[in-house]
CSV table of N, CA and C in Angstrom, one decimal:
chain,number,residue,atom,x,y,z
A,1,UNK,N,-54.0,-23.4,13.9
A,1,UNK,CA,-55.3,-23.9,13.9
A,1,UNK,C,-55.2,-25.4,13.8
A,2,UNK,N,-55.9,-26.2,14.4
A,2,UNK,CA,-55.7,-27.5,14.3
A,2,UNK,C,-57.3,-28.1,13.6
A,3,UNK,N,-56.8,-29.2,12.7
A,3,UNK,CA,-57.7,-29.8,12.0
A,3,UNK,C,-57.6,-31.3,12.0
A,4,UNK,N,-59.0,-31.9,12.4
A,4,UNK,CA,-59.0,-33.5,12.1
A,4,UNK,C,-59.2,-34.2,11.1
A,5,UNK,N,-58.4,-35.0,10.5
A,5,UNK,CA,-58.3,-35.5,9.3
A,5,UNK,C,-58.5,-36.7,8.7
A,6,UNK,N,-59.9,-37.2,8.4
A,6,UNK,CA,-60.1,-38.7,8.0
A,6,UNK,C,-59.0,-39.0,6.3
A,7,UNK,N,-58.5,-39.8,6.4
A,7,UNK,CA,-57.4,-40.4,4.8
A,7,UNK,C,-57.8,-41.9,4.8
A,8,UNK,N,-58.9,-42.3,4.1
A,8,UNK,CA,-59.1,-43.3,3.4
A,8,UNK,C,-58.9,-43.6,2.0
A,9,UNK,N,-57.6,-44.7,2.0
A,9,UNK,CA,-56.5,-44.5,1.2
A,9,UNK,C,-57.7,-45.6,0.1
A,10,UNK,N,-57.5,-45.5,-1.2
A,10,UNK,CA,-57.9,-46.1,-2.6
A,10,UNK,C,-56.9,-47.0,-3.7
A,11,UNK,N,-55.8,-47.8,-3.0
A,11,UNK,CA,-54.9,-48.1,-4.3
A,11,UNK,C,-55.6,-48.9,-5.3
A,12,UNK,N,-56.1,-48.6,-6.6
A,12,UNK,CA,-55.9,-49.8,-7.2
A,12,UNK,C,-55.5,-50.6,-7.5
A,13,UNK,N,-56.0,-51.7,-7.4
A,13,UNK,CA,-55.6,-53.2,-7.7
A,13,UNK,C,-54.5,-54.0,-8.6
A,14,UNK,N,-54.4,-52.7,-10.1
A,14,UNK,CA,-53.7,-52.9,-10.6
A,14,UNK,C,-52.2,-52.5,-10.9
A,15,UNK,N,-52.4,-51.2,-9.8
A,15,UNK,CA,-51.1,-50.5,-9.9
A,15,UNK,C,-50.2,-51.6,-9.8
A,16,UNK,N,-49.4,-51.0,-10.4
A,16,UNK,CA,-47.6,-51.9,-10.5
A,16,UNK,C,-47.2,-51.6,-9.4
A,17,UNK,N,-46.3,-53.0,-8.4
A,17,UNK,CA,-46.1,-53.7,-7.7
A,17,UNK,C,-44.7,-52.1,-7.2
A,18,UNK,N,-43.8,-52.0,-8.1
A,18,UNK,CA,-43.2,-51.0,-8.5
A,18,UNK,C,-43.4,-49.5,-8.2
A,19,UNK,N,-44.7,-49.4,-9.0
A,19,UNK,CA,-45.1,-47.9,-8.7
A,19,UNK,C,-45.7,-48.0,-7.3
A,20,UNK,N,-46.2,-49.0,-6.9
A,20,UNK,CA,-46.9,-48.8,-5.6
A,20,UNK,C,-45.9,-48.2,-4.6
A,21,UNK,N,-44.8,-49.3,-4.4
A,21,UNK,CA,-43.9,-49.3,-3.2
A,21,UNK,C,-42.9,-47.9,-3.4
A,22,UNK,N,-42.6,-47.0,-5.0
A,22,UNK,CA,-42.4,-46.3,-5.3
A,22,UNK,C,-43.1,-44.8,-4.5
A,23,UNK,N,-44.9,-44.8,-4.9
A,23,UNK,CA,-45.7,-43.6,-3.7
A,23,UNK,C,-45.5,-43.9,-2.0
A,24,UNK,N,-45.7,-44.9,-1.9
A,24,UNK,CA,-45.2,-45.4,-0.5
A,24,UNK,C,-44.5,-45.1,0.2
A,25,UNK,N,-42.7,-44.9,-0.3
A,25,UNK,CA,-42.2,-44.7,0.3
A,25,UNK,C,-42.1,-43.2,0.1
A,26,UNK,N,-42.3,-42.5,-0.8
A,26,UNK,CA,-42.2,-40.9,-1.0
A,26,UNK,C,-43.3,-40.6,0.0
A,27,UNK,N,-44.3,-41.5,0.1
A,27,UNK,CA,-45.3,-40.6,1.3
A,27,UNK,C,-44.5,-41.0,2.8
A,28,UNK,N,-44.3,-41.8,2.6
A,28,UNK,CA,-43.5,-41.9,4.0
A,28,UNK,C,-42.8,-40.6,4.6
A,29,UNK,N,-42.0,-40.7,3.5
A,29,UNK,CA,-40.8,-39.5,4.1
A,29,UNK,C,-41.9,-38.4,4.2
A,30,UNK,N,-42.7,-38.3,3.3
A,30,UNK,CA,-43.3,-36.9,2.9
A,30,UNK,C,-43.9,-36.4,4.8
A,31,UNK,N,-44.8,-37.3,4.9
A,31,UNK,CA,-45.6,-37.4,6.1
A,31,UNK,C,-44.4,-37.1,7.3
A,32,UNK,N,-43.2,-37.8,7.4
A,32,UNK,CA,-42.3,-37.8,8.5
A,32,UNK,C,-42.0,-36.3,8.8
A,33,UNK,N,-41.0,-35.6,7.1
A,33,UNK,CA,-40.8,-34.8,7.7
A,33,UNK,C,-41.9,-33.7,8.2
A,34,UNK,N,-43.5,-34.2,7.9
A,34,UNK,CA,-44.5,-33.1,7.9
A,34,UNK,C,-44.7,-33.2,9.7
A,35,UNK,N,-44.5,-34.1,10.5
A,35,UNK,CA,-44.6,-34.8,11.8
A,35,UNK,C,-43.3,-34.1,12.6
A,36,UNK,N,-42.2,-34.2,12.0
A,36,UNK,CA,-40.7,-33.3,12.4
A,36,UNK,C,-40.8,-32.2,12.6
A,37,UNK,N,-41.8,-31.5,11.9
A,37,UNK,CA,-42.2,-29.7,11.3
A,37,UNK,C,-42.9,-29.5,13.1
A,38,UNK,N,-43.7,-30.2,13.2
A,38,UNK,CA,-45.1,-29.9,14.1
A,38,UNK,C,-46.1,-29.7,13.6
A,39,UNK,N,-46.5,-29.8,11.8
A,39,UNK,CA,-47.3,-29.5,11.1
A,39,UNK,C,-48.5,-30.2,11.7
A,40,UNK,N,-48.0,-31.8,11.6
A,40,UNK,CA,-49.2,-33.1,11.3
A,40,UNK,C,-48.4,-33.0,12.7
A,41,UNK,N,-49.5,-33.3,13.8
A,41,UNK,CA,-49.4,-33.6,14.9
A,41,UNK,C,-49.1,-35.6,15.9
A,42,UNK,N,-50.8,-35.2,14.8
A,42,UNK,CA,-50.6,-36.7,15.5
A,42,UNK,C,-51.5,-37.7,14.3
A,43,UNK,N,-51.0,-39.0,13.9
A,43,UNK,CA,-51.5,-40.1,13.0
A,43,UNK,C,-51.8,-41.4,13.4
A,44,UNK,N,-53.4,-42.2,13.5
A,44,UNK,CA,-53.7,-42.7,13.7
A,44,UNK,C,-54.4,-43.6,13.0
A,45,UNK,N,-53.5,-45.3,12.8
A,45,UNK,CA,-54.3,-46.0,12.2
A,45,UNK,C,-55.8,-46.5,12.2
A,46,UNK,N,-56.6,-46.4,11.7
A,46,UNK,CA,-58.0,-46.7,11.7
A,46,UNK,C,-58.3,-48.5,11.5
A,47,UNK,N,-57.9,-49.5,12.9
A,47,UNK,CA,-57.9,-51.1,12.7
A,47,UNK,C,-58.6,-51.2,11.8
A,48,UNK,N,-58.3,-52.4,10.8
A,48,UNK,CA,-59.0,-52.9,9.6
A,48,UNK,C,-59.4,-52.2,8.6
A,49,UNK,N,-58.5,-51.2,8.8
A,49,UNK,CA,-59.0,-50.2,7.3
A,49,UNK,C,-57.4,-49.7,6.7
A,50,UNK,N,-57.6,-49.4,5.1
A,50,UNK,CA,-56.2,-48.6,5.2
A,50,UNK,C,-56.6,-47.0,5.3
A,51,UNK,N,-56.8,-46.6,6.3
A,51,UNK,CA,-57.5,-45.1,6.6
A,51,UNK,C,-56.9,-44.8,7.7
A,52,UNK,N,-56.4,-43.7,7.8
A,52,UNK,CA,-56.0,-43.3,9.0
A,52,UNK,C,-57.0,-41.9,9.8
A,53,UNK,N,-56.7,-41.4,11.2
A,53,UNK,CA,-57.1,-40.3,11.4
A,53,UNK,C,-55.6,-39.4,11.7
A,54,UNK,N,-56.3,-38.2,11.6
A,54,UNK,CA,-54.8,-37.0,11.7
A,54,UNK,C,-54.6,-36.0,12.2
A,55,UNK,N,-54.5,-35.0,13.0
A,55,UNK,CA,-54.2,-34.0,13.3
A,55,UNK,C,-53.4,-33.3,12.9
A,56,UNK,N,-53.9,-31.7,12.4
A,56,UNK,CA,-52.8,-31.2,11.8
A,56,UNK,C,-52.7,-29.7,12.2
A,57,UNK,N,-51.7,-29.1,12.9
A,57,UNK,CA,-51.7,-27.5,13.1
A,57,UNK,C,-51.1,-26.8,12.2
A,58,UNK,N,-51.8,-26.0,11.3
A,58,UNK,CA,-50.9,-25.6,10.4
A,58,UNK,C,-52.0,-24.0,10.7
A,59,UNK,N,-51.5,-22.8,10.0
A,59,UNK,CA,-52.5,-21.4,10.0
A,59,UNK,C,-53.7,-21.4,9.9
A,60,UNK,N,-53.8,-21.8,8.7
A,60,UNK,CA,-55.4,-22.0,7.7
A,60,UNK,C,-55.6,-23.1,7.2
A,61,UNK,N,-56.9,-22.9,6.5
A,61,UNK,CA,-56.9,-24.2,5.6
A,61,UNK,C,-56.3,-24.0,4.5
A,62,UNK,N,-55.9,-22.9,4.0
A,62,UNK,CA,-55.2,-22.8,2.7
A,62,UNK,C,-53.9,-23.7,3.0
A,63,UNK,N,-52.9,-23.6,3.8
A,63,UNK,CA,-51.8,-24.2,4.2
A,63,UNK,C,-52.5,-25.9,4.0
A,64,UNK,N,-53.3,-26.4,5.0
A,64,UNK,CA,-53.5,-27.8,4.9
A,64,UNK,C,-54.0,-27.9,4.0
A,65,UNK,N,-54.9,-27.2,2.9
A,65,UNK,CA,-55.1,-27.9,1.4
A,65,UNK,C,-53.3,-28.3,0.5
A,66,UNK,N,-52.8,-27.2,1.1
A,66,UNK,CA,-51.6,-27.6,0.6
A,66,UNK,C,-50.7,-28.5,0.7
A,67,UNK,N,-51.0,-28.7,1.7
A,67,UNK,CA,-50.3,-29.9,2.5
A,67,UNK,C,-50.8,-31.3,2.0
A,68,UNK,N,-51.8,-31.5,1.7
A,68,UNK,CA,-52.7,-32.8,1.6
A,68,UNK,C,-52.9,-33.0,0.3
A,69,UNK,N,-53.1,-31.7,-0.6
A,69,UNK,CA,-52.5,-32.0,-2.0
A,69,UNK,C,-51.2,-32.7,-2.4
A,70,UNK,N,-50.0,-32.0,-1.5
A,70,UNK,CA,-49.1,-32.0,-2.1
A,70,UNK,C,-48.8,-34.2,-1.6
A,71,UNK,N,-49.6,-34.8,-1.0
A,71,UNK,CA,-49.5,-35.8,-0.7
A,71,UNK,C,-49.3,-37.1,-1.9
A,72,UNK,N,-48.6,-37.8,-1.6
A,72,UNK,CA,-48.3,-38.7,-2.9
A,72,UNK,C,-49.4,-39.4,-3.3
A,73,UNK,N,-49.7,-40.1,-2.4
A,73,UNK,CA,-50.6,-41.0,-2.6
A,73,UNK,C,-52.2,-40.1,-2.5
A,74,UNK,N,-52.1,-38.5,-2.1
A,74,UNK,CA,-53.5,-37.9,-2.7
A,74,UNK,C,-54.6,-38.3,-3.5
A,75,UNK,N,-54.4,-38.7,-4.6
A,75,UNK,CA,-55.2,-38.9,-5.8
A,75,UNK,C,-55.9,-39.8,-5.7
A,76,UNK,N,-55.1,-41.1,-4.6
A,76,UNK,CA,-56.1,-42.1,-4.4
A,76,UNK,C,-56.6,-42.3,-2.9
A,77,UNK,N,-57.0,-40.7,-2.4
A,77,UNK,CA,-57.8,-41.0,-1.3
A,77,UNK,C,-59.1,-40.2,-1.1
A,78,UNK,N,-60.0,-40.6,-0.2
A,78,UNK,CA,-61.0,-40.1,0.1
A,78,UNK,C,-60.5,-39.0,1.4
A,79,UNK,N,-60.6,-37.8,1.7
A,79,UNK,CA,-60.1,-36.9,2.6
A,79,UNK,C,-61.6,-36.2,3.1
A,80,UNK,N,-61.8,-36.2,4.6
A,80,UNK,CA,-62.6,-35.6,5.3
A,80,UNK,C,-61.8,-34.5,6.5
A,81,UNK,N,-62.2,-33.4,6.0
A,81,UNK,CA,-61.6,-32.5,7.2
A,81,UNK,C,-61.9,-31.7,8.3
A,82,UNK,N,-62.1,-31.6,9.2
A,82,UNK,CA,-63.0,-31.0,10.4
A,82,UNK,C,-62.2,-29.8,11.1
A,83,UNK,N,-62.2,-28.7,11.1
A,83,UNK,CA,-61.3,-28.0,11.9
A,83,UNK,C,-61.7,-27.9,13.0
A,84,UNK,N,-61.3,-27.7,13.8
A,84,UNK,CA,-61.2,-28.0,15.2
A,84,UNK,C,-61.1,-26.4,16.2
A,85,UNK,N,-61.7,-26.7,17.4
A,85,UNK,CA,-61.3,-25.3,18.2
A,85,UNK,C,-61.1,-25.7,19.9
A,86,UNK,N,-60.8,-25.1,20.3
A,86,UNK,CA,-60.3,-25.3,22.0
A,86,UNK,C,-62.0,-25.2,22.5
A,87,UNK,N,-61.9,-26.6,23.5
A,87,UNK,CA,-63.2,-26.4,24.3
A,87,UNK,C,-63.3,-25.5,25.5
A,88,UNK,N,-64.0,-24.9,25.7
A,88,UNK,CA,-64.2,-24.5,26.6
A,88,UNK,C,-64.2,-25.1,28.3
A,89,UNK,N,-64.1,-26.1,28.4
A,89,UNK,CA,-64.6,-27.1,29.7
A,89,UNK,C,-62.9,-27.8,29.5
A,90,UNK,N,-61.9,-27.6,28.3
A,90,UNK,CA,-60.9,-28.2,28.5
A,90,UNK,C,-60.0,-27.7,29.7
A,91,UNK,N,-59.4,-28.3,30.3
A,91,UNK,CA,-58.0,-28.1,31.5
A,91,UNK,C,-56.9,-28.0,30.8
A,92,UNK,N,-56.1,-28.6,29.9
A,92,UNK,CA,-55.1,-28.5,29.5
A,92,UNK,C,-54.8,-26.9,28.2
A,93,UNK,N,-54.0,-26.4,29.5
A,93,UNK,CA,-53.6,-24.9,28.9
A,93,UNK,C,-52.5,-25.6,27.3
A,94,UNK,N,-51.8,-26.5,27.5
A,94,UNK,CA,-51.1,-26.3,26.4
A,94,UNK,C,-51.4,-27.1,25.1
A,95,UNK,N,-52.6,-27.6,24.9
A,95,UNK,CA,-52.7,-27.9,23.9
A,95,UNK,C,-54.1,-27.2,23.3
A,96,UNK,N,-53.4,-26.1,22.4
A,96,UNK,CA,-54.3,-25.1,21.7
A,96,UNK,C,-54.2,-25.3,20.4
């Protein structure tokens, strides 16, 4: 099942310089290998904002809560999720 995914990220101001670049790079990998998988499909910066949008095929939503929990930087984002379904009027057989 595929789901659209707003991630408007929240770092506080004060976080250590340290701990920052520390979640940063664990989400990095985290996200990569989720992108490797076929999980997270596709990720897209949102200009001027640190928010991205996302695509994600995973079973259910139980799977993507899981996935988005398990996210480093989770705690400091705002998450909007839309599941998604095949249009009807679409042409392209292979992307279901």
């Amino acid at each position: 099942m595929l789901f659209h995914v707003r991630m408007n990220v929240n770092l506080p101001h004060d976080l250590p310089a340290a701990e920052t670049a520390d979640i940063l790079a664990r989400e990095k990998a985290y996200s990569q290998e989720l992108q490797k998988s076929g999980k997270w499909r596709h990720i897209w910066r949102i200009a001027g904002q640190y928010a991205n949008y996302s695509v994600f095929d995973v079973p259910d939503n139980t799977q993507l809560h899981e996935i988005l929990s398990g996210l480093p930087l989770f705690k400091f984002m705002d998450i909007e999720v839309t599941p998604l379904l095949r249009h009807p009027s679409a042409i392209r057989e292979d992307d279901t």
